[in-house]
Amino acid sequence: MKLYDELKARGLVAQITDEEIIDVINEGKATFYIGFDCTADSLTAGHFMALTLMKRLQMAGNKPIALIGGGTTMIGDPSGRTDMRKMLTKEDIDHNAACFKRQMERFIDFSEGKALMLNNADWLLKLNYIELLREVGACFSVNNMLRAECYKQRMEKGLSFLEFNYMIMQSYDFYYMFQHYGCNMQFGGDDQWSNMLGGTELIRRKLGKDAYAMTITLLTDSQGKKMGKTAGNAVWLDPNKTSPFEFYQYWRNVDDADVMKCIRMLTFLPLEQIDEMATWKDQKLNEAKEILAYELTSMVHGQEEAAKAQDAARALFSGAADTEHMPTTTLTEADLTDGSIGILTLMVKAGLAASNGEARRLVTQGGVLVNGEKVAAPTASFTAGQLADGIVIKKGKKVYHKVTM
């Protein structure tokens, strides 16, 4: 099966600008980029589809450019936002970019001639505003920009002029890399379509040459939230922020309706094997979830850590008491009040709830157990002595967390 057909079969293709894309990527002639704004010091599970797509394309002979958004991060992408992003310093952005590179190297071969990692700060921060307006400003229609979905959803609460420039900056990235690095294609999530069209049209109008764009279908869970969030927190690729066990458990706990979609889009298992798994039902779906969790954890953290996470998860599901690889929060005396800590505060500190209100709801609904016993009331508390021995909090049917001092 040719590459484009496989991408379609895996449900990855949302839109393409031109049919020529099919031959270009099938023949390994694409030099393509995907952008990553450096808004944190780690990539998240939400970046996973982009990383695996880059790997698939590189395996077929295409050349990836991982574009670190050192420049665009200083503005902030309004896509998918209802509020303005936090402004970061250049030092913060540079630090985050270095962290991204280390994580990307697990997916992409950056050896000589195989791939590039660029930072758009290298050209965007040098731009003269008047020169930029004269060079590309006439290529953008304000009327068309305001019709773009990424701007429409921000208009109700107020779209800043700072954010309004983001489409021009992203388009200029493609324009610049086309001229200096031979980049002829861009990929991104389907929420980026308007921004990506801006780049292809800029190249065609200014240079009279063909450039292409393809968007991938963003994976969402059954509640319609973007992948990469759980219990109000991001699922990070950095093991110091999300442990391999927590990462494994995130994928092990996907909804039944989502598991096969995740396997198709994110793993490198053969489609024939996936088609067979698509017939699995009931208990066999748990086996499919284990396969998904192991495959993705192995890609991010290595086979050894994936095997440890799988063993620990199986032990917990079987009721065994092995907590060696369970995610753990260690408290100090400063976290206690008069020698104890309430269950609501404890759950927030452990990342099991985003707020006291959410923790209270979980407790009153009977969804929280400590050391196998249901927490009777939201006023329950635990002493320093109990915490010194270590307690295990179970939230719902599948989430376990150890707390100690």
Coordinates of C-alpha atoms in Angstrom, one line a residue:
M1 CA 0.0 0.0 0.0
K2 CA 1.3 3.4 -0.9
L3 CA 1.9 6.0 1.8
Y4 CA -1.1 8.3 1.0
D5 CA -3.5 5.3 0.9
E6 CA -2.2 4.2 4.2
L7 CA -2.7 7.7 5.7
K8 CA -6.3 7.6 4.4
A9 CA -6.9 4.1 5.8
R10 CA -5.6 5.2 9.2
G11 CA -8.1 8.1 9.2
L12 CA -5.4 10.8 9.2
V13 CA -6.3 12.8 6.1
A14 CA -8.7 15.7 6.7
Q15 CA -8.1 18.1 3.8
I16 CA -5.5 18.6 1.1
T17 CA -4.9 21.6 -1.1
D18 CA -4.1 19.7 -4.3
E19 CA -4.2 16.2 -5.6
E20 CA -0.5 16.5 -6.5
I21 CA 0.3 16.0 -2.8
I22 CA -0.5 12.3 -3.3
D23 CA 2.4 11.7 -5.8
V24 CA 4.8 14.0 -4.0
I25 CA 4.6 12.1 -0.7
N26 CA 4.3 8.7 -2.3
E27 CA 7.5 9.3 -4.2
G28 CA 9.3 10.7 -1.2
K29 CA 9.8 14.1 -2.7
A30 CA 8.3 16.2 0.0
T31 CA 10.3 18.5 2.3
F32 CA 7.6 19.2 4.8
Y33 CA 7.3 21.0 8.0
I34 CA 5.1 20.9 11.2
G35 CA 5.3 23.7 13.7
F36 CA 5.5 23.4 17.4
D37 CA 5.0 26.5 19.5
C38 CA 7.1 26.4 22.7
T39 CA 4.4 27.2 25.3
A40 CA 5.8 24.6 27.9
D41 CA 9.0 22.8 28.6
S42 CA 7.6 19.5 27.3
L43 CA 5.6 18.2 24.4
T44 CA 2.2 16.6 25.4
A45 CA 0.2 13.6 24.2
G46 CA -1.6 16.2 22.0
H47 CA 1.6 16.5 19.9
F48 CA 1.7 12.7 19.4
M49 CA -0.1 12.6 16.1
A50 CA 2.2 15.2 14.6
L51 CA 5.3 13.2 15.7
T52 CA 4.1 9.9 14.5
L53 CA 3.0 11.5 11.2
M54 CA 6.5 12.9 10.7
K55 CA 8.0 9.5 11.4
R56 CA 5.7 7.8 8.8
L57 CA 6.6 10.4 6.2
Q58 CA 10.3 10.1 6.9
M59 CA 10.2 6.3 6.7
A60 CA 8.8 6.8 3.1
G61 CA 11.7 9.0 2.1
N62 CA 10.3 12.4 2.7
K63 CA 12.3 15.0 4.7
P64 CA 10.8 16.5 7.8
I65 CA 11.4 20.0 9.2
A66 CA 10.5 20.3 12.8
L67 CA 9.9 24.0 13.2
I68 CA 10.3 25.3 16.7
G69 CA 8.1 28.4 17.1
G70 CA 10.6 30.6 19.0
G71 CA 9.1 33.6 17.2
T72 CA 5.4 32.7 16.9
T73 CA 5.3 31.7 20.5
M74 CA 6.0 35.4 21.4
I75 CA 2.6 36.2 19.8
G76 CA 0.4 33.1 20.5
D77 CA -1.8 31.1 18.2
P78 CA -5.6 31.9 18.7
S79 CA -6.7 28.6 17.2
G80 CA -8.7 26.6 19.6
R81 CA -8.5 29.3 22.2
T82 CA -11.2 31.3 24.1
D83 CA -8.6 33.5 25.8
M84 CA -5.3 35.0 25.0
R85 CA -2.2 32.9 25.7
K86 CA 0.3 33.7 28.4
M87 CA 3.2 35.8 27.2
L88 CA 6.6 34.1 27.6
T89 CA 10.1 35.6 27.8
K90 CA 12.7 34.8 25.1
E91 CA 14.6 32.9 27.8
D92 CA 11.6 30.7 28.6
I93 CA 11.0 30.0 24.9
D94 CA 14.6 29.0 24.3
H95 CA 14.6 26.6 27.2
N96 CA 11.3 25.1 26.1
A97 CA 12.7 24.7 22.5
A98 CA 15.8 22.7 23.8
C99 CA 13.4 20.4 25.8
F100 CA 11.3 19.8 22.6
K101 CA 14.4 18.8 20.6
R102 CA 15.4 16.1 23.1
Q103 CA 11.9 14.6 22.9
M104 CA 11.6 14.8 19.2
E105 CA 14.8 12.8 18.7
R106 CA 13.0 9.7 19.9
F107 CA 10.7 9.9 16.8
I108 CA 12.7 11.6 14.1
D109 CA 16.1 10.8 12.6
F110 CA 18.0 14.1 12.6
S111 CA 21.2 12.7 11.1
E112 CA 22.9 14.3 8.2
G113 CA 20.4 15.1 5.4
K114 CA 17.5 13.2 7.0
A115 CA 15.7 16.0 8.8
L116 CA 16.1 19.5 10.0
M117 CA 15.1 21.3 13.2
L118 CA 14.7 25.0 12.7
N119 CA 13.6 27.9 14.9
N120 CA 11.4 30.6 13.4
A121 CA 12.9 33.1 15.8
D122 CA 16.0 33.1 13.5
W123 CA 14.1 35.0 10.8
L124 CA 10.9 36.4 12.4
L125 CA 12.7 38.3 15.1
K126 CA 14.8 40.1 12.5
L127 CA 11.9 41.3 10.4
N128 CA 11.3 45.0 9.9
Y129 CA 7.6 45.7 10.3
I130 CA 7.3 48.1 7.4
E131 CA 9.3 45.8 5.1
L132 CA 7.1 42.9 6.1
L133 CA 3.9 44.9 5.4
R134 CA 5.2 45.9 2.0
E135 CA 6.4 42.4 1.1
V136 CA 3.4 40.3 2.1
G137 CA 0.7 42.6 3.5
A138 CA -1.1 43.0 0.2
C139 CA -1.4 39.2 -0.2
F140 CA -3.8 39.0 2.8
S141 CA -7.5 40.0 2.7
V142 CA -8.8 41.1 6.1
N143 CA -12.3 40.0 5.1
N144 CA -11.0 36.5 4.4
M145 CA -9.0 36.4 7.6
L146 CA -12.0 37.4 9.7
R147 CA -14.0 34.5 8.1
A148 CA -11.3 32.0 9.3
E149 CA -12.6 29.7 12.0
C150 CA -9.5 30.3 14.2
Y151 CA -10.5 34.0 14.4
K152 CA -14.3 33.7 14.5
Q153 CA -14.3 31.8 17.8
R154 CA -12.2 34.5 19.4
M155 CA -14.2 37.5 18.1
E156 CA -16.9 37.1 20.7
K157 CA -14.5 37.7 23.7
G158 CA -12.2 40.0 21.8
L159 CA -9.4 39.2 19.4
S160 CA -6.2 41.3 20.0
F161 CA -4.3 42.8 17.1
L162 CA -1.3 40.8 18.4
E163 CA -3.1 37.5 17.8
F164 CA -4.5 38.7 14.5
N165 CA -0.9 38.8 13.1
Y166 CA -0.4 35.1 13.8
M167 CA -1.7 33.9 10.5
I168 CA 0.7 36.2 8.7
M169 CA 3.6 35.0 10.8
Q170 CA 2.8 31.3 10.1
S171 CA 2.3 32.0 6.4
Y172 CA 5.7 33.8 6.3
D173 CA 7.4 30.8 7.9
F174 CA 6.3 28.6 5.0
Y175 CA 7.3 31.3 2.5
Y176 CA 10.7 31.7 4.1
M177 CA 11.4 28.0 4.3
F178 CA 10.2 27.4 0.7
Q179 CA 12.9 29.8 -0.5
H180 CA 15.7 28.9 1.9
Y181 CA 15.2 25.2 2.6
G182 CA 13.2 23.8 -0.3
C183 CA 10.2 23.2 2.0
N184 CA 7.3 22.5 -0.4
M185 CA 4.6 21.1 2.0
Q186 CA 3.1 21.8 5.4
F187 CA 1.1 19.5 7.7
G188 CA -1.0 20.3 10.7
G189 CA -4.2 19.7 12.6
D190 CA -7.5 20.4 10.9
D191 CA -7.9 23.5 13.1
Q192 CA -4.9 25.0 11.3
W193 CA -6.5 25.0 7.8
S194 CA -6.9 28.7 7.5
N195 CA -3.4 29.5 8.6
M196 CA -2.0 26.8 6.3
L197 CA -3.9 28.2 3.3
G198 CA -2.4 31.6 4.0
G199 CA 1.1 30.1 3.5
T200 CA 0.4 28.3 0.3
E201 CA -1.4 31.3 -1.3
L202 CA 1.5 33.6 -0.2
I203 CA 4.0 31.4 -2.0
R204 CA 1.9 31.1 -5.1
R205 CA 1.2 34.8 -5.3
K206 CA 4.7 36.1 -4.6
L207 CA 6.8 33.4 -6.2
G208 CA 4.4 31.9 -8.8
K209 CA 5.4 28.3 -7.6
D210 CA 3.4 25.4 -6.2
A211 CA 3.3 24.7 -2.5
Y212 CA 1.0 22.2 -0.8
A213 CA -0.8 21.7 2.5
M214 CA -2.5 18.8 4.2
T215 CA -4.4 18.7 7.5
I216 CA -4.8 15.7 9.7
T217 CA -7.9 14.8 11.6
L218 CA -7.4 15.7 15.2
L219 CA -8.1 12.9 17.6
T220 CA -10.7 13.7 20.2
D221 CA -12.1 11.6 23.0
S222 CA -15.8 10.8 23.3
Q223 CA -16.4 14.0 25.3
G224 CA -15.0 16.0 22.4
K225 CA -11.9 17.3 24.4
K226 CA -8.6 17.4 22.6
M227 CA -6.3 14.5 23.4
G228 CA -3.6 15.1 25.9
K229 CA -5.7 16.2 28.9
T230 CA -6.8 14.1 31.8
A231 CA -8.1 15.1 35.3
G232 CA -7.6 18.7 34.3
N233 CA -3.9 18.2 33.7
A234 CA -1.8 17.7 30.5
V235 CA -0.3 14.3 29.7
W236 CA 3.3 15.2 29.1
L237 CA 6.0 13.3 27.2
D238 CA 8.6 14.2 29.9
P239 CA 8.8 11.4 32.4
N240 CA 9.4 13.9 35.2
K241 CA 6.1 15.5 34.5
T242 CA 4.0 12.4 33.6
S243 CA 5.6 9.1 34.7
P244 CA 5.7 6.2 32.2
F245 CA 3.1 4.5 34.4
E246 CA 0.7 7.5 34.2
F247 CA 1.3 7.7 30.5
Y248 CA 0.5 4.0 30.1
Q249 CA -2.6 4.3 32.2
Y250 CA -3.9 7.3 30.2
W251 CA -3.9 5.2 27.0
R252 CA -5.1 2.1 28.9
N253 CA -8.1 4.0 30.0
V254 CA -9.3 5.4 26.7
D255 CA -13.0 4.9 26.1
D256 CA -14.1 1.8 24.3
A257 CA -15.4 3.9 21.4
D258 CA -12.0 5.5 20.9
V259 CA -9.5 2.6 21.2
M260 CA -9.5 1.4 17.6
K261 CA -9.3 4.9 16.3
C262 CA -6.3 5.6 18.5
I263 CA -4.6 2.4 17.4
R264 CA -5.1 3.2 13.7
M265 CA -3.9 6.8 14.0
L266 CA -1.0 6.5 16.4
T267 CA 0.6 3.1 16.3
F268 CA 2.7 1.5 13.6
L269 CA 1.0 -1.9 13.8
P270 CA 0.1 -3.3 10.3
L271 CA -3.4 -2.4 9.1
E272 CA -4.2 -6.1 8.6
Q273 CA -3.6 -6.7 12.3
I274 CA -5.7 -3.6 13.2
D275 CA -8.5 -4.7 10.9
E276 CA -8.6 -8.0 12.8
M277 CA -8.6 -6.2 16.2
A278 CA -11.5 -4.1 15.0
T279 CA -13.7 -7.2 15.3
W280 CA -12.9 -7.5 19.0
K281 CA -15.6 -6.9 21.5
D282 CA -16.3 -6.8 25.3
Q283 CA -13.3 -8.2 27.2
K284 CA -11.1 -8.3 24.1
L285 CA -11.3 -4.5 24.0
N286 CA -9.2 -4.5 27.2
E287 CA -6.6 -6.4 25.4
A288 CA -6.7 -3.8 22.6
K289 CA -6.2 -1.1 25.1
E290 CA -3.2 -2.8 26.6
I291 CA -1.7 -3.1 23.1
L292 CA -2.3 0.6 22.5
A293 CA -0.9 1.7 25.8
Y294 CA 2.2 -0.5 25.5
E295 CA 3.0 0.6 21.9
L296 CA 2.7 4.3 22.7
T297 CA 4.6 4.1 26.0
S298 CA 7.3 2.1 24.3
M299 CA 7.7 4.8 21.6
V300 CA 8.0 7.6 24.2
H301 CA 9.8 5.9 27.1
G302 CA 11.3 2.7 25.7
Q303 CA 10.4 -0.9 25.9
E304 CA 11.7 -1.5 29.4
E305 CA 9.6 1.3 30.9
A306 CA 6.6 0.2 28.9
A307 CA 6.9 -3.4 30.2
K308 CA 7.3 -2.1 33.8
A309 CA 4.2 0.1 33.4
Q310 CA 2.2 -2.8 31.9
D311 CA 3.2 -5.1 34.7
A312 CA 2.2 -2.6 37.4
A313 CA -1.1 -1.8 35.7
R314 CA -2.0 -5.5 35.5
A315 CA -1.1 -6.0 39.1
L316 CA -3.5 -3.1 40.1
F317 CA -6.3 -4.4 37.9
S318 CA -5.9 -7.8 39.5
G319 CA -6.1 -6.3 43.0
A320 CA -2.4 -7.0 43.9
A321 CA -0.7 -4.6 46.2
D322 CA 2.4 -3.8 44.2
T323 CA 2.8 0.0 44.1
E324 CA 6.4 0.2 43.0
H325 CA 5.6 1.9 39.7
M326 CA 2.4 3.6 40.7
P327 CA 2.5 7.4 40.3
T328 CA 3.4 8.9 43.7
T329 CA 3.1 12.3 45.4
T330 CA 5.4 13.0 48.3
L331 CA 4.2 15.5 50.8
T332 CA 6.1 17.5 53.4
E333 CA 5.2 18.9 56.8
A334 CA 4.4 22.2 55.1
D335 CA 1.5 20.5 53.3
L336 CA -0.2 19.6 56.6
T337 CA -2.4 21.7 58.8
D338 CA -2.2 20.7 62.5
G339 CA -0.6 17.4 61.6
S340 CA -3.2 16.3 59.0
I341 CA -4.5 17.0 55.5
G342 CA -8.0 16.8 54.2
I343 CA -9.0 14.4 51.4
L344 CA -10.0 17.3 49.1
T345 CA -6.7 19.1 49.4
L346 CA -4.9 15.8 49.1
M347 CA -6.6 15.0 45.8
V348 CA -5.8 18.4 44.3
K349 CA -2.1 18.1 45.4
A350 CA -2.0 14.6 43.8
G351 CA -3.4 15.8 40.6
L352 CA -6.5 13.7 40.9
A353 CA -8.8 16.7 40.8
A354 CA -8.5 20.1 39.3
S355 CA -10.2 21.8 42.3
N356 CA -11.6 21.2 45.7
G357 CA -15.1 21.4 44.2
E358 CA -14.3 18.6 41.7
A359 CA -12.8 16.5 44.5
R360 CA -15.9 17.0 46.7
R361 CA -18.1 15.9 43.9
L362 CA -16.1 12.7 43.4
V363 CA -16.1 11.9 47.1
T364 CA -19.8 12.5 47.6
Q365 CA -20.6 10.3 44.5
G366 CA -18.7 7.5 46.2
G367 CA -15.9 7.4 43.5
V368 CA -12.9 7.7 45.9
L369 CA -11.3 4.9 47.9
V370 CA -8.3 5.1 50.2
N371 CA -6.5 1.8 50.9
G372 CA -9.5 -0.1 49.5
E373 CA -12.1 1.7 51.7
K374 CA -14.6 4.1 50.3
V375 CA -14.1 7.7 51.6
A376 CA -17.3 8.3 53.6
A377 CA -17.3 12.1 53.6
P378 CA -15.5 15.1 52.0
T379 CA -14.4 16.1 55.6
A380 CA -12.1 13.0 55.9
S381 CA -8.5 13.7 56.7
F382 CA -5.2 11.8 57.1
T383 CA -2.5 12.2 59.6
A384 CA 1.3 12.4 59.2
G385 CA 1.5 8.9 60.6
Q386 CA -0.8 7.4 58.0
L387 CA 1.0 9.2 55.2
A388 CA 4.4 8.0 56.4
D389 CA 3.2 4.5 55.9
G390 CA 1.8 5.5 52.5
I391 CA -1.8 5.5 51.3
V392 CA -3.2 4.5 47.9
I393 CA -6.1 6.6 46.5
K394 CA -8.3 5.0 43.9
K395 CA -10.4 7.4 41.8
G396 CA -13.2 5.7 39.8
K397 CA -12.5 2.3 38.5
K398 CA -9.0 2.7 37.0
V399 CA -7.0 5.6 38.4
Y400 CA -4.6 4.8 41.3
H401 CA -2.2 7.1 43.1
K402 CA 0.1 6.7 46.0
V403 CA 0.7 9.5 48.6
T404 CA 3.4 9.4 51.1
M405 CA 5.7 11.6 53.2

